Coordinates of C-alpha atoms in Angstrom, one line a residue:
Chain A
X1 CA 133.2 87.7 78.8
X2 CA 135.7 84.9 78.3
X3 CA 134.9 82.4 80.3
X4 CA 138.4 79.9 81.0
X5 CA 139.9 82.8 82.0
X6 CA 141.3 83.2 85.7
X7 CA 138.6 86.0 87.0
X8 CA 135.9 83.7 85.7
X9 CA 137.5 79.9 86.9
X10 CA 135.6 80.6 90.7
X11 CA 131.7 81.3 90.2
X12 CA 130.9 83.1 93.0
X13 CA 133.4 85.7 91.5
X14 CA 131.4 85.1 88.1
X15 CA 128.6 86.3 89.7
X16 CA 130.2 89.3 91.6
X17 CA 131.8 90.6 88.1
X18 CA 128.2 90.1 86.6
X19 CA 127.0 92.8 88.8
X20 CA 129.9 95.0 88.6
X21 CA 129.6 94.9 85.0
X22 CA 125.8 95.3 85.1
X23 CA 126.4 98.5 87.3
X24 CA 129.0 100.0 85.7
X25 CA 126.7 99.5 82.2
X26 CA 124.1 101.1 83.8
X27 CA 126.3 104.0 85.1
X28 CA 127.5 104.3 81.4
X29 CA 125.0 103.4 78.9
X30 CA 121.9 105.5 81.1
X31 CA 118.5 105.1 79.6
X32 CA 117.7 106.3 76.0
X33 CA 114.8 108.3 77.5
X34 CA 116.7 110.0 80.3
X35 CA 117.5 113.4 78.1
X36 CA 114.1 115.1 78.1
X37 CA 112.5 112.0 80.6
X38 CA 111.7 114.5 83.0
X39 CA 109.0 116.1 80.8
X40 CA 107.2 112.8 80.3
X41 CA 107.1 112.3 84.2
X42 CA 105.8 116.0 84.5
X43 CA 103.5 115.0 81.3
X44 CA 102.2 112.1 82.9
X45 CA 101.9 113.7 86.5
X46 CA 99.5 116.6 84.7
X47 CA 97.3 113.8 82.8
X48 CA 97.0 111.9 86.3
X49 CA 95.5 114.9 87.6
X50 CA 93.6 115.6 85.1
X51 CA 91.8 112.0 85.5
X52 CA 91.6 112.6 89.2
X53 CA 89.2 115.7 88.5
X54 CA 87.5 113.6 85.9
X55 CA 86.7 110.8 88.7
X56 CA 85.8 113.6 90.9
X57 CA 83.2 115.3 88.6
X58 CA 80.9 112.3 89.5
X59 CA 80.8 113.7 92.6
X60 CA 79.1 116.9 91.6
X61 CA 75.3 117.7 92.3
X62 CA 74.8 118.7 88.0
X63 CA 76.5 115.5 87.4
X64 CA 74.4 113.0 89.2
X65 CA 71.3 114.9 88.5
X66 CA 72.0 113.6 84.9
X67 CA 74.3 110.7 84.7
X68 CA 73.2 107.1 85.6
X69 CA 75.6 106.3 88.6
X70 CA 76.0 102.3 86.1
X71 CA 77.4 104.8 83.5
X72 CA 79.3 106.9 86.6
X73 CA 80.8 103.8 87.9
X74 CA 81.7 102.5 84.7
X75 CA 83.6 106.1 84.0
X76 CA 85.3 105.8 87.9
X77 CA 86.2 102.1 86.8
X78 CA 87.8 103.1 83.2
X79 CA 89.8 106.1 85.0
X80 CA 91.7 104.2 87.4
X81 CA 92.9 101.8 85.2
X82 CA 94.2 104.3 82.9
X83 CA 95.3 106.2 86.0
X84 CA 97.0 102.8 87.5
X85 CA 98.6 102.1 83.7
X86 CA 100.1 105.6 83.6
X87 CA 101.7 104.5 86.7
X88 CA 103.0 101.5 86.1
X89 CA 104.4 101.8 82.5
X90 CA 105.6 105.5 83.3
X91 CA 106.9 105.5 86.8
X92 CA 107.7 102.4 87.7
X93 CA 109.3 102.0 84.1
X94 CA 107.6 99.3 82.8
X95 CA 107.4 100.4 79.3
X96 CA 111.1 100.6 78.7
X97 CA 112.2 97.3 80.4
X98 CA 112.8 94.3 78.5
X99 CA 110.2 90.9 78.1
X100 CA 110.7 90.2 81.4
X101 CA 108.0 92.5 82.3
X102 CA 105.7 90.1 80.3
X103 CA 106.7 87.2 82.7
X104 CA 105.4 89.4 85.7
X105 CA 102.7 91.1 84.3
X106 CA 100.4 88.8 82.5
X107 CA 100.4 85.9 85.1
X108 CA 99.5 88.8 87.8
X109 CA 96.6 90.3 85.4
X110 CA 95.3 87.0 84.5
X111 CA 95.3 85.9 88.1
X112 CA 94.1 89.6 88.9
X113 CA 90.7 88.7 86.7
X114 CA 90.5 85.9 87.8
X115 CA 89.8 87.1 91.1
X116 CA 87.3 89.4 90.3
X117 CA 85.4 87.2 88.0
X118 CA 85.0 84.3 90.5
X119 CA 83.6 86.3 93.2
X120 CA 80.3 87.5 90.8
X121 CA 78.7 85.1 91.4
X122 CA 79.5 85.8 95.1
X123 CA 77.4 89.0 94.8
X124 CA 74.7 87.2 93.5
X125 CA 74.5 84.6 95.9
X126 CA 74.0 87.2 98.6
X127 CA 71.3 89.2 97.2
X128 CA 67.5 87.9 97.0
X129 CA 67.3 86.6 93.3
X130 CA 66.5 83.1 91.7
X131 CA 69.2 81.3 93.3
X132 CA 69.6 82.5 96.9
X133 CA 67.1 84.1 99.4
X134 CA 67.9 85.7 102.3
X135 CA 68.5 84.0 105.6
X136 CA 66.2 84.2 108.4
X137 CA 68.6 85.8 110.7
X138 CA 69.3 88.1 107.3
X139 CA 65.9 88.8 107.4
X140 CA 65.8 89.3 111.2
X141 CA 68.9 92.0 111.9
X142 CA 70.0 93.3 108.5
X143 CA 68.8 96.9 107.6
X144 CA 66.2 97.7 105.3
X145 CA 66.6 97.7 102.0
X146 CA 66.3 100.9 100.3
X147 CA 63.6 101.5 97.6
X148 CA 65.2 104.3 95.9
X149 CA 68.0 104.2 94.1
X150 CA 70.7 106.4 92.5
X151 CA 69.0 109.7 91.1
X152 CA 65.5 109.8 93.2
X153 CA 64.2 112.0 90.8
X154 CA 64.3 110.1 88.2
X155 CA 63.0 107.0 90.0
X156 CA 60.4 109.5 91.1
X157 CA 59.4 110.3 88.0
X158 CA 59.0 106.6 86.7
X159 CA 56.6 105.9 89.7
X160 CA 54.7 109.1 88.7
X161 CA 54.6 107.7 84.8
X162 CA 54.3 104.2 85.7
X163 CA 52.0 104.1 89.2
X164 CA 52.1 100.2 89.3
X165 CA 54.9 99.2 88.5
X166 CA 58.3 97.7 90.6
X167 CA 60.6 100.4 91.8
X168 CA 64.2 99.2 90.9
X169 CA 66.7 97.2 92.9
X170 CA 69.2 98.3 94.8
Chain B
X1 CA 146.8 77.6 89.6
X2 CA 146.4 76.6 85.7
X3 CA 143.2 77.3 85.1
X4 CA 143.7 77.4 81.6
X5 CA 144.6 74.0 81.6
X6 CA 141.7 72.9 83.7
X7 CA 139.4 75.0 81.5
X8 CA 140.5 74.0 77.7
X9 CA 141.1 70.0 79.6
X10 CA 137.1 69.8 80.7
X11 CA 136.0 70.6 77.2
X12 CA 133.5 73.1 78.3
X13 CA 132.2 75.2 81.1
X14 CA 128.6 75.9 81.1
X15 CA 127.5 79.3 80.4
X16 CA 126.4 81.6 82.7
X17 CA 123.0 83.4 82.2
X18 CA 121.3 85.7 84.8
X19 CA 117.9 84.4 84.9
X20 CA 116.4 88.3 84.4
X21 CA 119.0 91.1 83.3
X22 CA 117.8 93.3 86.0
X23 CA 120.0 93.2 89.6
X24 CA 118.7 90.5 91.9
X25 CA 117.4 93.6 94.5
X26 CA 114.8 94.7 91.5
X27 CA 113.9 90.8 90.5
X28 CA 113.2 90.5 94.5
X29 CA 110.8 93.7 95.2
X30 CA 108.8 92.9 91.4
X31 CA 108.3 89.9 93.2
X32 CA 107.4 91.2 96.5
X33 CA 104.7 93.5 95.0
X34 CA 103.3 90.7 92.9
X35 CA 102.1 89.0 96.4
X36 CA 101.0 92.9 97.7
X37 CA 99.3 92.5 94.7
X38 CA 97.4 89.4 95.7
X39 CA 96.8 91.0 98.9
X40 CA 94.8 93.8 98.0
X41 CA 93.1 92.4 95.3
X42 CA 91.7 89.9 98.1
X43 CA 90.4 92.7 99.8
X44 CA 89.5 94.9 97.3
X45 CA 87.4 91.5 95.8
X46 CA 86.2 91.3 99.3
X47 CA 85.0 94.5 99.6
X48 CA 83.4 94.6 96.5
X49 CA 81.0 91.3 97.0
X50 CA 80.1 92.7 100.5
X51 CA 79.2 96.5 99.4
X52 CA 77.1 94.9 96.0
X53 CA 75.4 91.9 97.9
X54 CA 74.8 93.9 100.9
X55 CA 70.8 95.1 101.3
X56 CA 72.0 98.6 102.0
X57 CA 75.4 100.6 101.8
X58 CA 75.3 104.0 103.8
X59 CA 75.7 107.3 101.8
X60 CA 79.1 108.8 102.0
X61 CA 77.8 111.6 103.6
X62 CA 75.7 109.3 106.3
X63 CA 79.1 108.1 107.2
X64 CA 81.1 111.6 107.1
X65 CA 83.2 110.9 104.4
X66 CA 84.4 114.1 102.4
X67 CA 84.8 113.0 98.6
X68 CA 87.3 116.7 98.5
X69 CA 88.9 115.5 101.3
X70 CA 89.5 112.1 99.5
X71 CA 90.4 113.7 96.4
X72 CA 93.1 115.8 98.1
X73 CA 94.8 113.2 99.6
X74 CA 94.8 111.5 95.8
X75 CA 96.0 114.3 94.6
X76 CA 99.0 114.3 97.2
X77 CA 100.0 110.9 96.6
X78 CA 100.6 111.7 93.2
X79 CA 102.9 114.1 93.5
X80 CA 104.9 112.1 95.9
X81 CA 105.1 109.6 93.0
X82 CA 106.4 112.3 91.1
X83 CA 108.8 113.7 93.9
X84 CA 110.2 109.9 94.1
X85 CA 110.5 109.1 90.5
X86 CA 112.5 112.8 90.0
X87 CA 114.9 111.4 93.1
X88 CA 115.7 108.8 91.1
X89 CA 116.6 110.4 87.7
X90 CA 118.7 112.8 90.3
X91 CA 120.8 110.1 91.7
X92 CA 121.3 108.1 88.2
X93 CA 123.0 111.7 87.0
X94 CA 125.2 111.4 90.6
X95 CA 123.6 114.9 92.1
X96 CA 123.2 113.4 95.5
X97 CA 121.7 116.5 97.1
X98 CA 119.3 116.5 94.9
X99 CA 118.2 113.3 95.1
X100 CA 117.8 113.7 98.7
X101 CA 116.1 116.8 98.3
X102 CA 113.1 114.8 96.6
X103 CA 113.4 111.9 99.0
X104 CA 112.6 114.4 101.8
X105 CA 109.6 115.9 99.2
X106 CA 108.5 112.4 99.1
X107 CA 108.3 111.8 102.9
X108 CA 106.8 115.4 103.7
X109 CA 103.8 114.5 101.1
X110 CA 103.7 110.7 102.4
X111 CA 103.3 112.4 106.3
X112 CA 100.7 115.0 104.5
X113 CA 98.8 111.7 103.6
X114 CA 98.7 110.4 106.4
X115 CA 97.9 113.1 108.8
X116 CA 94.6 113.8 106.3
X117 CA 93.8 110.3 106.7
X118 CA 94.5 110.5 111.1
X119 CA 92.1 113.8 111.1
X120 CA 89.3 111.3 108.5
X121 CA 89.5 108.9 111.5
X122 CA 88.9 110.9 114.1
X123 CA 86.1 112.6 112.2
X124 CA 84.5 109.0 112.2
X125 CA 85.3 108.0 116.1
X126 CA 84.1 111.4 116.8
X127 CA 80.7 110.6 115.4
X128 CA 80.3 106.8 117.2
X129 CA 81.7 105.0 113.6
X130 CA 84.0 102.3 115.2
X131 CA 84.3 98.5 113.8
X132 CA 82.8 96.8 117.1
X133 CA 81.2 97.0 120.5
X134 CA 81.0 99.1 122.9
X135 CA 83.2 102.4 121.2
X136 CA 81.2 102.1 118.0
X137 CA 77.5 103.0 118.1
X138 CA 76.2 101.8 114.6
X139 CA 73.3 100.0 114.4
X140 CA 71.8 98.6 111.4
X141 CA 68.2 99.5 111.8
X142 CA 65.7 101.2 113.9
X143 CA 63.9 98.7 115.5
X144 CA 63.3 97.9 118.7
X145 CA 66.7 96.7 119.9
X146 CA 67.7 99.8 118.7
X147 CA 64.9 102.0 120.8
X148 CA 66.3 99.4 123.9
X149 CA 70.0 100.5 123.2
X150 CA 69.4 104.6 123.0
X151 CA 66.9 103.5 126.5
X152 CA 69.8 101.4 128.1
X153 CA 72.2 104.3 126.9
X154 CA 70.3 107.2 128.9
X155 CA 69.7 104.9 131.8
X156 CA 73.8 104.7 131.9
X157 CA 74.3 108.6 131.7
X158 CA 71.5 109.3 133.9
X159 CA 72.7 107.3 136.8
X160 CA 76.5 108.4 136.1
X161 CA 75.3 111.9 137.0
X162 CA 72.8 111.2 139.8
X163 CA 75.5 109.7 141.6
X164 CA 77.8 112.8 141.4
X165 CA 78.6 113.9 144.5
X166 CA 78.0 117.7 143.4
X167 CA 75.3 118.8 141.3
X168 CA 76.4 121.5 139.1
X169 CA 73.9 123.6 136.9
X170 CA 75.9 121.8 133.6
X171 CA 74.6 118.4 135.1
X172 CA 71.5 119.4 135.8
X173 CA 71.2 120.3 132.1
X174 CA 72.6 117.2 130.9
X175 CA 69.9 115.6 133.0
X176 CA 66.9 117.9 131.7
X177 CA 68.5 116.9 128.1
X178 CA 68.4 113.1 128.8
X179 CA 64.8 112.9 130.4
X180 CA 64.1 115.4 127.7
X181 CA 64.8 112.7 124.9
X182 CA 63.2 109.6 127.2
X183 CA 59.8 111.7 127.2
X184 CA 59.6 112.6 124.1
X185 CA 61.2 110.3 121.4
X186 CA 62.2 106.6 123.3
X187 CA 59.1 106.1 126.0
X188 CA 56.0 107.1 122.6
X189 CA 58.2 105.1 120.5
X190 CA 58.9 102.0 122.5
X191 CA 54.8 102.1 123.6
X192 CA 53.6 102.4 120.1
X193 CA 55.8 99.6 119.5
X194 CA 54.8 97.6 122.2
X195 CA 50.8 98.3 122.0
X196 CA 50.5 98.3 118.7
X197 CA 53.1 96.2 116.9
X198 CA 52.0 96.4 113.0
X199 CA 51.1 99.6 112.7
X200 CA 53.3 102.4 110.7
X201 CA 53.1 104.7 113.5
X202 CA 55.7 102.7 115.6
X203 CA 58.1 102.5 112.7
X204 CA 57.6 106.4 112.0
X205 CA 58.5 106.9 116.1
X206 CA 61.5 105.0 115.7
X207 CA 62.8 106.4 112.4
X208 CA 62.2 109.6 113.9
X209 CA 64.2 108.5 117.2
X210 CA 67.0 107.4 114.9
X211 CA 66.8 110.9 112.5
X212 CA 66.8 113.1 116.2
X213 CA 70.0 111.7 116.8
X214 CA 71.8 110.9 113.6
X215 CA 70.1 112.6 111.0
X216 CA 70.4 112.1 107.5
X217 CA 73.1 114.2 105.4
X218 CA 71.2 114.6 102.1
X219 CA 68.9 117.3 103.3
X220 CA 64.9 117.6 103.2
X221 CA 64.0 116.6 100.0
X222 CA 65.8 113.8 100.2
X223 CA 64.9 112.6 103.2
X224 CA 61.2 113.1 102.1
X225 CA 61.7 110.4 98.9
X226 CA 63.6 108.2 100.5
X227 CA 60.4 107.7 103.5
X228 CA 58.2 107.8 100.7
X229 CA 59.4 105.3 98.7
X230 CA 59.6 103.3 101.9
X231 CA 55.8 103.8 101.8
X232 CA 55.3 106.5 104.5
X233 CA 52.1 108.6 102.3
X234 CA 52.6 111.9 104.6
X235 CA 56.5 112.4 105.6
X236 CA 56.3 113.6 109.8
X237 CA 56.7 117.5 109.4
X238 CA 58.8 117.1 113.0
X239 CA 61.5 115.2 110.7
X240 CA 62.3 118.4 108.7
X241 CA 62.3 120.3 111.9
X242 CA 65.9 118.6 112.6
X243 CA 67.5 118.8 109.4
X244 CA 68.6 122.2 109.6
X245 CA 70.5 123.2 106.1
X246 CA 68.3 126.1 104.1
X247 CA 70.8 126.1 101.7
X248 CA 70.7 122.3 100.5
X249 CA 66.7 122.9 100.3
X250 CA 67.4 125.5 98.0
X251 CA 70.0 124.3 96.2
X252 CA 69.0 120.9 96.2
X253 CA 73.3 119.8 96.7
X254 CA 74.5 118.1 100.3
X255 CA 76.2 121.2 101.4
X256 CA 76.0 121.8 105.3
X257 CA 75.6 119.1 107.9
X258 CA 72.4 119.0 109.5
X259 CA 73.0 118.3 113.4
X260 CA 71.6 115.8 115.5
X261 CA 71.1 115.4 119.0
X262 CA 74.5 113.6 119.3
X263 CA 76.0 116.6 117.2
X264 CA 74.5 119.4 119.6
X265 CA 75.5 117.2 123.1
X266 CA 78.3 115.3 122.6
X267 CA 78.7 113.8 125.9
X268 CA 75.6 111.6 125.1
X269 CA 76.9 109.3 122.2
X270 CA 73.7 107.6 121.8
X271 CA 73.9 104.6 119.1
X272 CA 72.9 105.6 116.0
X273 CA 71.2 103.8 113.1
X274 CA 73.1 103.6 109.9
X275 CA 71.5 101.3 107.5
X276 CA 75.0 99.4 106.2
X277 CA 77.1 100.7 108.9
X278 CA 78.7 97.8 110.5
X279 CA 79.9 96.5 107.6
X280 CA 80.9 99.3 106.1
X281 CA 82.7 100.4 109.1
X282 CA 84.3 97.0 109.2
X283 CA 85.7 97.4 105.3
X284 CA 85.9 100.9 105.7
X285 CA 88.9 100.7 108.5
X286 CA 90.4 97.4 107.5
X287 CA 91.2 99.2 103.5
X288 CA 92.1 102.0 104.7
X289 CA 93.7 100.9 107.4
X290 CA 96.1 98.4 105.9
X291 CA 96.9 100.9 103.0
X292 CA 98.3 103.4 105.8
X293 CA 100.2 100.6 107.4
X294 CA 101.7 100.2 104.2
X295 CA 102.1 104.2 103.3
X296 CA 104.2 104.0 107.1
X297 CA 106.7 101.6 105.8
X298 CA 107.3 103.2 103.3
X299 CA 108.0 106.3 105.1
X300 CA 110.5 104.8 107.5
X301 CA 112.4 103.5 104.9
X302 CA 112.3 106.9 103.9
X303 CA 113.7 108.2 106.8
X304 CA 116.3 105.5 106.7
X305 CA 117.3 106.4 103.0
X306 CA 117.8 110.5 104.6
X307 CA 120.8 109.3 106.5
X308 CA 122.8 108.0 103.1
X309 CA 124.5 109.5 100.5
X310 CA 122.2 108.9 97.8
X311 CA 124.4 109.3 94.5
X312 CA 125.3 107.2 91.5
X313 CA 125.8 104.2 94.2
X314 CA 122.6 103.8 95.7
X315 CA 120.1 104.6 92.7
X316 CA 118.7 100.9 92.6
X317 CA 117.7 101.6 96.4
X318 CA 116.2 104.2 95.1
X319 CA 114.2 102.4 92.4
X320 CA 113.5 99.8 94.8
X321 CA 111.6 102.1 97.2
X322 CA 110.0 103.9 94.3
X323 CA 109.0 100.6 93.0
X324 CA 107.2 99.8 96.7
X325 CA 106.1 103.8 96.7
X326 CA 104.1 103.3 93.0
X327 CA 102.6 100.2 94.1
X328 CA 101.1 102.5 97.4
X329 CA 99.7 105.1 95.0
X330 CA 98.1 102.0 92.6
X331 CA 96.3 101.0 95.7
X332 CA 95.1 103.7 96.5
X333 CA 94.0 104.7 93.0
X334 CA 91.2 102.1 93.1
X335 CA 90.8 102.9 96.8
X336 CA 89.9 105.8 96.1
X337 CA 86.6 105.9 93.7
X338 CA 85.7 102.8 95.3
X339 CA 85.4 103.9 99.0
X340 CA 84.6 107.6 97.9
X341 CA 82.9 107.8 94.9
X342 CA 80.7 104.5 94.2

C-alpha cells in the first residue's frame, strides 16, 4: 500500500481498494483448513448428534429410574454448551479468525453470566424459604405444590425408611 | 492534479487501519447476533426463574409434548447447519450450482422444522393449551372456581343445542353426555364442597372431576403416588378406571395416552386443570414462538439468496446468512433440553 500515491490521495477510494484487495486476498489466499475442512464439518456434525442422543437418553424410563434428574440436568446443561461450542468455533468459524473474536466473545459471555447469576436470587425470592413467603393471592390461586418429586420411587422409599420425616421440595 | 506534491508537501498522511480485518457486512451481522444474543438470554433467564420459582411445573407429558418429536426437530436443524456451512465452502471454490444446491437443502430442512413445530401447536390448541382466555382452558387447580367453570361450560353447550331448531339423534347424545357429566362428577362435587367444606372428600370429587376430563399422562402407578403423597390414604379406585394404558401399568414407562372425557368428545372442551399450565403455556409459546419467527427470516432470506448466482462473488452473503442460521440452531440448542427435557 503506498499511500501518497494517486489511487490512495481520495479516501473514499482508499476504502473501496481496501475491500477489493481484501476480496481478491480472500479469493486467493482461501483458508488453510479448506483442503480436507469438509471432514471436520461432517466430524463435527456426527459428534453433535451424538450429544443430541446423549441429552435424549435422559429421557428414557431405565434412565430416570436410576439417575437423580440434579445429576440429569446437570448432564442436559454440560451437553449444550459443548453442543453450542462445537457450533460456534466450527461452523461459524470462530476458531480460525483472528483476536477479534476475543473482543466479541468475552464481553457477550461475561454479560451472558451475568444474566444468569443475577436472576438466582430471583428464583429464591419466589419460592417459600427464609427470605420470601408466598403472597396471599399466591396462596389463594396458584396450584398445589407437588409433594413428590423426580423419581417417586425413590422418594417412596425414603418415606417408607424414614415415616416421619419431610418429603423433599420441589 | 499533483498529488505527489501535496502528499510529500503535508509531511504525512495518517494511516489507514480497518478497525477489524473482516469486511464491514461480517463486523455488522457479529454485531447483530450479539444483541439476538441479549434477547434470548432475557428470555431464556426469564424462563428459567419462572419454571424454578414456580410451586408446580406440568409434566411434559400433562402438556403433550413429545421429547422424540423435540429431538427430531434438533436433529434437523443440525443438518441444515451442516447443509449451510457445505454451501459456503461450495461458493468459496466458485461451483455456484452447488452452492445453491445446499442453500435449497438448507431451506427444505428449515421448512421441515417448522412444519414439526405447526403440527406441535396444533397438538396443544387441539387439547385447550392456549396462552389466555377464552381459547385456552388451563386452569391451575381444581377447586371450586374450577368445578364453576366445567358447570358454566355445560350450561353453554347445553343451551347451544336446546336451542337447535332440529334435534338430531348426534345432539341428543351430546346432550345425554353433558347431563351425564353434571350428574355424576360436577353437581357431588360442587355439593360436597359446599356442605362440607374441609373435608378430603370434596377435594377427592374435584380431582376426580379434573382427572375425568384431563387425565394424567404418567399412568396408574403414578397417579396413585402422586395422590398419596398429597395425603389421600386410599387412592379412588374410579380414578384408575379412566386411565386406560395396560401397557404403562406393566411396563411402568409413559407409553399410550390415557383419554379423557375431552379426548373421547371433542366438541365439549371443558377447562382442564393443569397444575403450572398458565404459565407454562405463556413461556411455552412465547420461546418457541419467537425462535420460529426467527427460523422464518431466515428462510426468506433463503428464498431470496435462490434467485442469485451464488459463486465466488456472493460467498460473504453466504457467511452472513450462515452466521444468522448458526445463531438459530444455538438457540434452539438450549431450547431444547430446557423446554423438553428438564
Amino acid at each position: 500500500m503506498n499511500f501518497g500515491s494517486p489511487e490512495t490521495a481520495n479516501m473514499t477510494d482508499l476504502g473501496h481498494k481496501l475491500e477489493e484487495d481484501f476480496k481478491h486476498y480472500v479469493a486467493d489466499h482461501p483458508d488453510d483448513h479448506d483442503h480436507g475442512g469438509i471432514g471436520k464439518y461432517i466430524a463435527v456434525f456426527v459428534a453433535l448428534c451424538v450429544l443430541t442422543g446423549a441429552s435424549f437418553l435422559t429421557y428414557a424410563p431405565w434412565w430416570r429410574e436410576h439417575v437423580p434428574m440434579e445429576a440429569s440436568r446437570a448432564l442436559m446443561m454440560a451437553v449444550s454448551i459443548t453442543k453450542a461450542m462445537l457450533v460456534i468455533m466450527f461452523f461459524m468459524h470462530l476458531l480460525w479468525e483472528a483476536n477479534w473474536k476475543w473482543v466479541l466473545t468475552i464481553p457477550a459471555s461475561c454479560m451472558s453470566i451475568f444474566l444468569l447469576l443475577m436472576l438466582i436470587p430471583d428464583i429464591g425470592m419466589r419460592q417459600n424459604n427464609g427470605f420470601a413467603r408466598y403472597s396471599r393471592d399466591r396462596l389463594l390461586w396458584a396450584a398445589d405444590p407437588p409433594k413428590v418429586v423426580a423419581s417417586e420411587d425413590r422418594v417412596l422409599e425414603e418415606q417408607e425408611e424414614h415415616p416421619h420425616a419431610p418429603a423433599p421440595a420441589h | 492534479m499533483d498529488n505527489h506534491s501535496h502528499g510529500r508537501a503535508a509531511g504525512q498522511m495518517f494511516d489507514y487501519h480497518p478497525a477489524l480485518p473482516i469486511p464491514n457486512g461480517k463486523t455488522f451481522m457479529w454485531l447483530f447476533l450479539s444483541t439476538e444474543i441479549m434477547f434470548f438470554a432475557g428470555l431464556i433467564g426469564t424462563y428459567i426463574v419462572l419454571r424454578f420459582g414456580a410451586i408446580a411445573w406440568p409434566r411434559t407429558h400433562d402438556v403433550h409434548l413429545s421429547e422424540p418429536i423435540g429431538a427430531f426437530n434438533t436433529f434437523v436443524l443440525i443438518c441444515s447447519s451442516v447443509t449451510i456451512v457445505l454451501a459456503l465452502e461450495a461458493a468459496k471454490r466458485n461451483k455456484a450450482s452447488e452452492a445453491k444446491g445446499w442453500v435449497l437443502m438448507t431451506l427444505l430442512l428449515g421448512t421441515v422444522f417448522l412444519g414439526v413445530k405447526a403440527y406441535e401447536y396444533q397438538a396443544k390448541f387441539a387439547h385447550g393449551l392456549y396462552p389466555w382466555y377464552p381459547t385456552g382452558l388451563v386452569h391451575e387447580k381444581a377447586d371450586i372456581h374450577y368445578a364453576a367453570a366445567v358447570r358454566k361450560r355445560l350450561l353453554a353447550l347445553k343451551s347451544q343445542y336446546e336451542t337447535q331448531p332440529e334435534r338430531t339423534p348426534e345432539i341428543e347424545a351430546r346432550l345425554g353426555v353433558i347431563d351425564q357429566i353434571s350428574r355424576d362428577l360436577v353437581e357431588p362435587a360442587e355439593l360436597t364442597v359446599r356442605n362440607d367444606p374441609d373435608s378430603p372428600e370434596g377435594r377427592i370429587l374435584l380431582l376426580k372431576l379434573a382427572y375425568a376430563i384431563y387425565p394424567p399422562q404418567y399412568g396408574p402407578e403414578s397417579a396413585a403416588h402422586v395422590a398419596a403423597a398429597n395425603g389421600f390414604e386410599t387412592f379412588p379406585v374410579e380414578l384408575v378406571a379412566y386411565l386406560h394404558d395396560e401397557t404403562a401399568a406393566a411396563s411402568g414407562g409413559d407409553h399410550g395416552h390415557a383419554h379423557g372425557l375431552n379426548d373421547e368428545h371433542p366438541w365439549l372442551r371443558l377447562p382442564i386443570m393443569v397444575p403450572g399450565g398458565g404459565l407454562w403455556t405463556s413461556t411455552y409459546f412465547l420461546l418457541t414462538g419467537f425462535h420460529a419467527l426467527h427460523v422464518l427470516v431466515g428462510l426468506i432470506v433463503f428464498v431470496i439468496m435462490l434467485t442469485m448466482t451464488l459463486g465466488r462473488e456472493q460467498a460473504g452473503l453466504i457467511e452472513n446468512t450462515g452466521l444468522y442460521w448458526h445463531f438459530v440452531d444455538l438457540v434452539w440448542i438450549f431450547l431444547f433440553p430446557l423446554l423438553y427435557l428438564f
